[in-house]
XYZ file of C-alpha atoms in Angstrom:
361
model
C -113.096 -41.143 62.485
C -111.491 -43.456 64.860
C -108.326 -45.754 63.565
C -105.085 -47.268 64.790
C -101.562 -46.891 64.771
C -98.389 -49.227 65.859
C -95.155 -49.522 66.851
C -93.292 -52.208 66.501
C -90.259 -52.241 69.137
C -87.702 -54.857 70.956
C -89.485 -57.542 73.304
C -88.677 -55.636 76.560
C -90.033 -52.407 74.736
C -93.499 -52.429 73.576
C -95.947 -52.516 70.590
C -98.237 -49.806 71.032
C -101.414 -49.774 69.638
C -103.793 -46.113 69.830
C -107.657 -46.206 68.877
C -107.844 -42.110 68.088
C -111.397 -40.499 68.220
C -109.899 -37.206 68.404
C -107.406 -36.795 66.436
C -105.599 -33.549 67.723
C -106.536 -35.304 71.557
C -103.300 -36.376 72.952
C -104.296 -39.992 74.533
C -103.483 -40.179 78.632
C -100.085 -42.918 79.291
C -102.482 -44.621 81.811
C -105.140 -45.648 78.057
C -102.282 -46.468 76.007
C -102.053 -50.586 75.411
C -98.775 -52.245 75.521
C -98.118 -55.312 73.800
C -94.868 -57.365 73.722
C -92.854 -57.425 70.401
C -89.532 -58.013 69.281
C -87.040 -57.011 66.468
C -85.007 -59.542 65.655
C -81.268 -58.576 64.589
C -80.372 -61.804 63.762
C -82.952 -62.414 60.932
C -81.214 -59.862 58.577
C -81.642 -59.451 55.188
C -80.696 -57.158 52.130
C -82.373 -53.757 52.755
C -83.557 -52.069 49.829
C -85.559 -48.450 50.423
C -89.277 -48.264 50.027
C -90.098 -47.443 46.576
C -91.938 -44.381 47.276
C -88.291 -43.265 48.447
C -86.225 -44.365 45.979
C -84.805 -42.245 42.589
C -81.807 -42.076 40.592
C -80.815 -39.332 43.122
C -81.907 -41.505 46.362
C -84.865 -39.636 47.093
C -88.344 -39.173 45.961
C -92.172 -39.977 46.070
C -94.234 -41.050 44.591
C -95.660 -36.981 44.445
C -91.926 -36.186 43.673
C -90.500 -34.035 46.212
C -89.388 -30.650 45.905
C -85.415 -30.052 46.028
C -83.621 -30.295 49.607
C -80.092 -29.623 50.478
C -79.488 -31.661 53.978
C -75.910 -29.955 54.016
C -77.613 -26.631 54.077
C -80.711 -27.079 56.218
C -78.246 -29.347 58.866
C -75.539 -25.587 58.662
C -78.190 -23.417 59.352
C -80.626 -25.934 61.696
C -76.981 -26.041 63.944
C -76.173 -22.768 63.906
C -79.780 -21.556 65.463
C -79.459 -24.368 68.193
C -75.766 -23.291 68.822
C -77.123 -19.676 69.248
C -79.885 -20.860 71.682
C -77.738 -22.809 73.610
C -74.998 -19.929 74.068
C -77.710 -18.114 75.045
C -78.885 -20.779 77.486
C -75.735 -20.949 79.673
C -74.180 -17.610 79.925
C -71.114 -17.186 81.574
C -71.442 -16.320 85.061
C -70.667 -16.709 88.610
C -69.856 -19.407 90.004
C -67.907 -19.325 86.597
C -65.736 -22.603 86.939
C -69.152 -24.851 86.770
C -70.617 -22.819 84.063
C -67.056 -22.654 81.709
C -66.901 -27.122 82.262
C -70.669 -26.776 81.262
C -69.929 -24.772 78.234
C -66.733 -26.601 77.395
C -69.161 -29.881 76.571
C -72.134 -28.038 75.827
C -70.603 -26.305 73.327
C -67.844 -28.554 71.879
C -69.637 -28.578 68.508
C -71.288 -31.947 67.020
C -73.376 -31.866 64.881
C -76.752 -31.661 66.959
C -78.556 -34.831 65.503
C -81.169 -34.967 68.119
C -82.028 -31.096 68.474
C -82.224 -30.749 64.499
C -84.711 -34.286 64.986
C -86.633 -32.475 67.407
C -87.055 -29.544 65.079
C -88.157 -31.327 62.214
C -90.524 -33.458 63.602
C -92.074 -30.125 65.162
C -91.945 -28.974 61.485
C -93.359 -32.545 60.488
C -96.990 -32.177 61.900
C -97.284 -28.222 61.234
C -95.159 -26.471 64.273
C -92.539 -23.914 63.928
C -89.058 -24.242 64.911
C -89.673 -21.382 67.335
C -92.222 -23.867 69.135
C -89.371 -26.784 69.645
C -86.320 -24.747 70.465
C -86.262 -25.051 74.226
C -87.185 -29.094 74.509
C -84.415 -29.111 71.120
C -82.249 -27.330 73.645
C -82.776 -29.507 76.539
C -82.072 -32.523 74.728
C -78.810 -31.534 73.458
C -78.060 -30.658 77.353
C -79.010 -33.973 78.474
C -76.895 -35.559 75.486
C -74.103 -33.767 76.703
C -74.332 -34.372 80.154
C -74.681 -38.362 79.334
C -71.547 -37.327 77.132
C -69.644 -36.294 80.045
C -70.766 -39.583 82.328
C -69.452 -41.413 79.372
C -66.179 -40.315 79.561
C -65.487 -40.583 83.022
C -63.160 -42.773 84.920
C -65.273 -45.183 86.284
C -67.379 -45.618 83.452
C -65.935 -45.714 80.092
C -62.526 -43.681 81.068
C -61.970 -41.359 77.597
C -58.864 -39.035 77.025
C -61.279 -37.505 74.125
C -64.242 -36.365 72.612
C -65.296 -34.515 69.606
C -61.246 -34.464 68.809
C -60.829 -32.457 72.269
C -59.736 -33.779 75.796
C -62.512 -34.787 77.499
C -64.096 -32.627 80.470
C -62.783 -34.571 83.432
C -59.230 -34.292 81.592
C -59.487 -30.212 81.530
C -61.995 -29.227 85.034
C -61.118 -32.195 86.957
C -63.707 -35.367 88.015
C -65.502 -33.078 90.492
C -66.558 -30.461 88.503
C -67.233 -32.677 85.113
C -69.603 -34.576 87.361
C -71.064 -31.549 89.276
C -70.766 -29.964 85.233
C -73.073 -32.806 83.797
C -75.675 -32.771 87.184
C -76.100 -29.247 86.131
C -77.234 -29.486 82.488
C -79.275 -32.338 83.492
C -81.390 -29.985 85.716
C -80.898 -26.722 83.239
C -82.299 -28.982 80.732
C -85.951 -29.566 82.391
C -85.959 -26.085 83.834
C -85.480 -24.672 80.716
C -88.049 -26.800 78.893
C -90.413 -25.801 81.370
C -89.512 -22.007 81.759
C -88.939 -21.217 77.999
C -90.946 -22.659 76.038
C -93.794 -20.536 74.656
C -97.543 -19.266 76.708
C -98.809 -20.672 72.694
C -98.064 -24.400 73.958
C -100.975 -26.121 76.119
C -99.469 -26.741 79.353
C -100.390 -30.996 79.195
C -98.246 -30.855 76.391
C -95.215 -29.605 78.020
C -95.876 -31.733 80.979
C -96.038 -34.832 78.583
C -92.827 -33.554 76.629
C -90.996 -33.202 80.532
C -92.318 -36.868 80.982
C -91.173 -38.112 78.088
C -87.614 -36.581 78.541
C -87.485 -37.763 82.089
C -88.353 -41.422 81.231
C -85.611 -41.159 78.504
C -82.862 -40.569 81.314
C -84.003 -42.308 83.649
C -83.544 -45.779 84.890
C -85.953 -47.326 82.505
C -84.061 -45.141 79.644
C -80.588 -44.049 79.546
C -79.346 -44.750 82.840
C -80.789 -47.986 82.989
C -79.055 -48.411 79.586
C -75.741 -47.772 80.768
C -76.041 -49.998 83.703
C -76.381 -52.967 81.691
C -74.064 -52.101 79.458
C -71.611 -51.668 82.307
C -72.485 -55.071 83.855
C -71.851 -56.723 80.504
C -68.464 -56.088 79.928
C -66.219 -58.855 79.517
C -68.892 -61.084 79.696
C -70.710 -63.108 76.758
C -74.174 -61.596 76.167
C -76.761 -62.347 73.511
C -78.204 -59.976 70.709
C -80.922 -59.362 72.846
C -79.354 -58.430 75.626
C -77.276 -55.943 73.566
C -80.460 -54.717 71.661
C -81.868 -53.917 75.226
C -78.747 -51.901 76.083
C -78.565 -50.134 72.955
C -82.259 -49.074 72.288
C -82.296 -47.756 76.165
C -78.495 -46.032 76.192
C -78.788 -44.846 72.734
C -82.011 -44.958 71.191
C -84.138 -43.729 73.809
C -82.812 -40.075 73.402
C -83.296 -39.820 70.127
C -86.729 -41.063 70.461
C -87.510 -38.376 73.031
C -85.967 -35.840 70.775
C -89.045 -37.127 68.368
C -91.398 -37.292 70.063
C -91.264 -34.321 72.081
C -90.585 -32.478 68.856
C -94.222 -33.818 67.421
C -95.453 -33.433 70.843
C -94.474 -29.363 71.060
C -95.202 -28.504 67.339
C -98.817 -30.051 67.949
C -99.319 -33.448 66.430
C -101.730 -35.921 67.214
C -101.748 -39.689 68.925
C -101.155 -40.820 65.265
C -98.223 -38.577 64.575
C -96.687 -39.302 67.792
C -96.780 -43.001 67.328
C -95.458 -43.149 64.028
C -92.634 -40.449 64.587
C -91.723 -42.624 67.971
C -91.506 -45.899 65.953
C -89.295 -44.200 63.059
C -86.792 -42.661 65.986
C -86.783 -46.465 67.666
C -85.512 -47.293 64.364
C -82.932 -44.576 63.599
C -81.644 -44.948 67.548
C -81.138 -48.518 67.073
C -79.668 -47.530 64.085
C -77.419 -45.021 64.994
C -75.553 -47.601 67.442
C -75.276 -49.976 65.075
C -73.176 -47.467 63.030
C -71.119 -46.338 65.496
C -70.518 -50.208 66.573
C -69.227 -50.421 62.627
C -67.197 -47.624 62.850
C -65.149 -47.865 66.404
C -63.815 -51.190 64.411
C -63.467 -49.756 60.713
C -61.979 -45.895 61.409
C -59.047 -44.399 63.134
C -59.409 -42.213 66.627
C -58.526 -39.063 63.969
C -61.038 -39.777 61.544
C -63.795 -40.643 64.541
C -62.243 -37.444 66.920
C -62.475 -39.614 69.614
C -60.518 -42.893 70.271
C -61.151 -46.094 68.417
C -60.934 -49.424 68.850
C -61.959 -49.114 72.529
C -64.768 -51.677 72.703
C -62.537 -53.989 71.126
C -59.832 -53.312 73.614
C -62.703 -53.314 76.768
C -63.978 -57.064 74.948
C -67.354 -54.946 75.109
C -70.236 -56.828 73.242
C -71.565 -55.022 69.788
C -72.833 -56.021 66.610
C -69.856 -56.313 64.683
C -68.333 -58.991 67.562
C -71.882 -60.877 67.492
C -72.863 -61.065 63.966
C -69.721 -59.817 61.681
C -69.083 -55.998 60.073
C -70.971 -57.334 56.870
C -74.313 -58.618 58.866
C -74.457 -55.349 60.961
C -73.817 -53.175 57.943
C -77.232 -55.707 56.839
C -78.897 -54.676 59.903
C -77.901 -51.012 59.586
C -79.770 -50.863 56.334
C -82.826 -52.649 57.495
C -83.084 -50.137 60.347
C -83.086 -47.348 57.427
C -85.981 -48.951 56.011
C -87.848 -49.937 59.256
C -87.453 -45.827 59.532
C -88.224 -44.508 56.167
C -91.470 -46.476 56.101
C -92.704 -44.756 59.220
C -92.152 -41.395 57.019
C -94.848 -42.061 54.015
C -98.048 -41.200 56.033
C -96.413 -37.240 55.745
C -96.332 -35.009 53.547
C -93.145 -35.425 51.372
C -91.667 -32.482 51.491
C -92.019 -31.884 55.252
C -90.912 -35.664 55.750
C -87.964 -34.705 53.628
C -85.616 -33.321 56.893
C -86.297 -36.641 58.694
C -85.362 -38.882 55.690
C -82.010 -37.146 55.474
C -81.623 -37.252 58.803
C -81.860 -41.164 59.002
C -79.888 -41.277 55.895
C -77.253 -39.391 57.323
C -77.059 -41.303 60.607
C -77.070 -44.728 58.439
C -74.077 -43.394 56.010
C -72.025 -41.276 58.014
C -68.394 -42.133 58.776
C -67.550 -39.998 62.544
């Protein structure tokens, strides 16, 4: 039976809109239609969760759903992706480059987009085994944008995850030669470990997704703008385009390659992108709150600094109050996205986006 699915996204994004005949047939880029939509920051109201979501103890459905502690699945979900990623850069010769690569790689955090890619692999039927190496290339290329970040000429940070930055401990050389590397250990590893169970057009389609995300039409591009508007007045939409590129489009990736990997169909993939679009968008919003409401000891890394850099965010455009507004109409944007699953599989990703909307480093 053929039917549609959409995705509503920012004006320079797209709405995309899948007929599915097949419904485990992954639909070619080149067939996909793109139409032009916009979410609008500045038409914010009071967020309240869906009501299949919402119980005494903030989460349910309307099939109640079975028990889940977040703190426990997020402990153990970390400590399997910290295992495959000590794995996944040995120490070795030449051992400066792969101790800097380490350093950041391995810093802790608490692996938000990994753990997404894992449970949306676990979302449409997959096993974690399945989404480990795209889970692990992710967190590499978060890292290595980590390390750009902090750089000099960029945004020019003492610290990071309450630890001195890499360029601060290796030196500028080998922090940038340190982040080139996990950029390219990232797609080599996607490509060389994942298992002979996954159809090869799926990995290809995961590496294309990932590569779009970092690219100049993704993070890079992102970053640019983001550079280019500091000190300078810019308008919410111009900071909704930096932010859903720099920040969100990672975390969709992590999504979407997750429900890519572990199987899912055009449907899946749609609906798990939109929900990550949200829960990106979302996540910068947050951290926009944050940089002006928490101390560099509470945040482990150094506050205030957009304030200081007269950077543009969501707090300085629309007021603490309004973007904590916006915040929770992202959550809800997200959640909704989650009721065509199965509850308790759906359960990891609702956490997730809870976590991301009430967290306070």
């Amino acid at each position: 039976m053929a039917f549609s699915a959409i995705i509503p996204s920012h004006k320079t994004s797209s709405l995309i809109k899948i007929s599915i005949e097949d419904p485990m047939k992954l639909t070619p880029f080149s067939q996909i239609n793109l139409v032009p939509r916009k979410i609008q920051a500045s038409q914010i109201a009071n967020a309240s969760l869906p009501q299949a979501f919402v119980s005494k103890d903030g989460m349910s459905n309307s099939d109640p759903l079975p028990a889940f502690n977040f703190e426990e699945y997020m402990a153990d979900k970390g400590q399997r992706v910290n295992k495959a990623l000590i794995k996944a850069v040995p120490l070795k010769h030449p051992m400066q480059i792969h101790e800097a690569m380490r350093y950041s790689l391995l810093a802790g955090g608490k692996r938000v987009r990994p753990i997404l890619c894992i449970a949306a692999c676990e979302l449409v039927g997959g096993e974690e085994t399945l989404a480990m190496p795209v889970a692990c290339a992710v967190e590499m290329i978060h890292t290595m944008s980590l390390i750009h970040d902090d750089l000099p000429c960029m945004d020019n940070d003492d610290l990071r995850r309450g630890k001195p930055t890499n360029h601060k401990v290796f030196g500028e050389e080998t922090a940038v030669l340190a982040s080139d590397a996990l950029l390219s250990l990232a797609f080599e590893h996607l490509a060389s470990k994942t298992t002979e169970n996954i159809s090869p057009d799926r990995v290809v389609r995961a590496i294309a997704e990932l590569g779009s995300a970092v690219g100049s039409e993704g993070l890079v591009g992102g970053q640019i703008v983001d550079l280019a508007s500091e000190g300078k007045e810019i308008s919410l939409n111009e900071l909704e385009y930096i932010h859903l590129h720099k920040t969100a489009k990672l975390l969709e990736a992590s999504v979407v390659c997750g429900a890519i990997i572990g199987g899912g169909n055009d449907g899946d993939v749609v609906r798990v992108k939109n929900y990550a679009r949200s829960i990106g968008l979302l996540f910068q919003v947050v951290d926009d709150i944050l940089d002006v409401t928490k101390s560099s000891e509470e945040l482990g890394k150094t506050a205030g600094k957009d304030l200081v850099s007269n950077k543009a965010t969501y707090p300085k455009l629309i007021g603490v109050d309004n973007a904590k507004k916006f915040a929770g109409e992202l959550m809800t944007q997200a959640v909704e996205e989650l009721a065509y699953f199965d509850p308790a599989r759906a359960a990891p990703l609702y956490h997730l986006a809870k976590f991301i909307c009430d967290r306070d480093n």
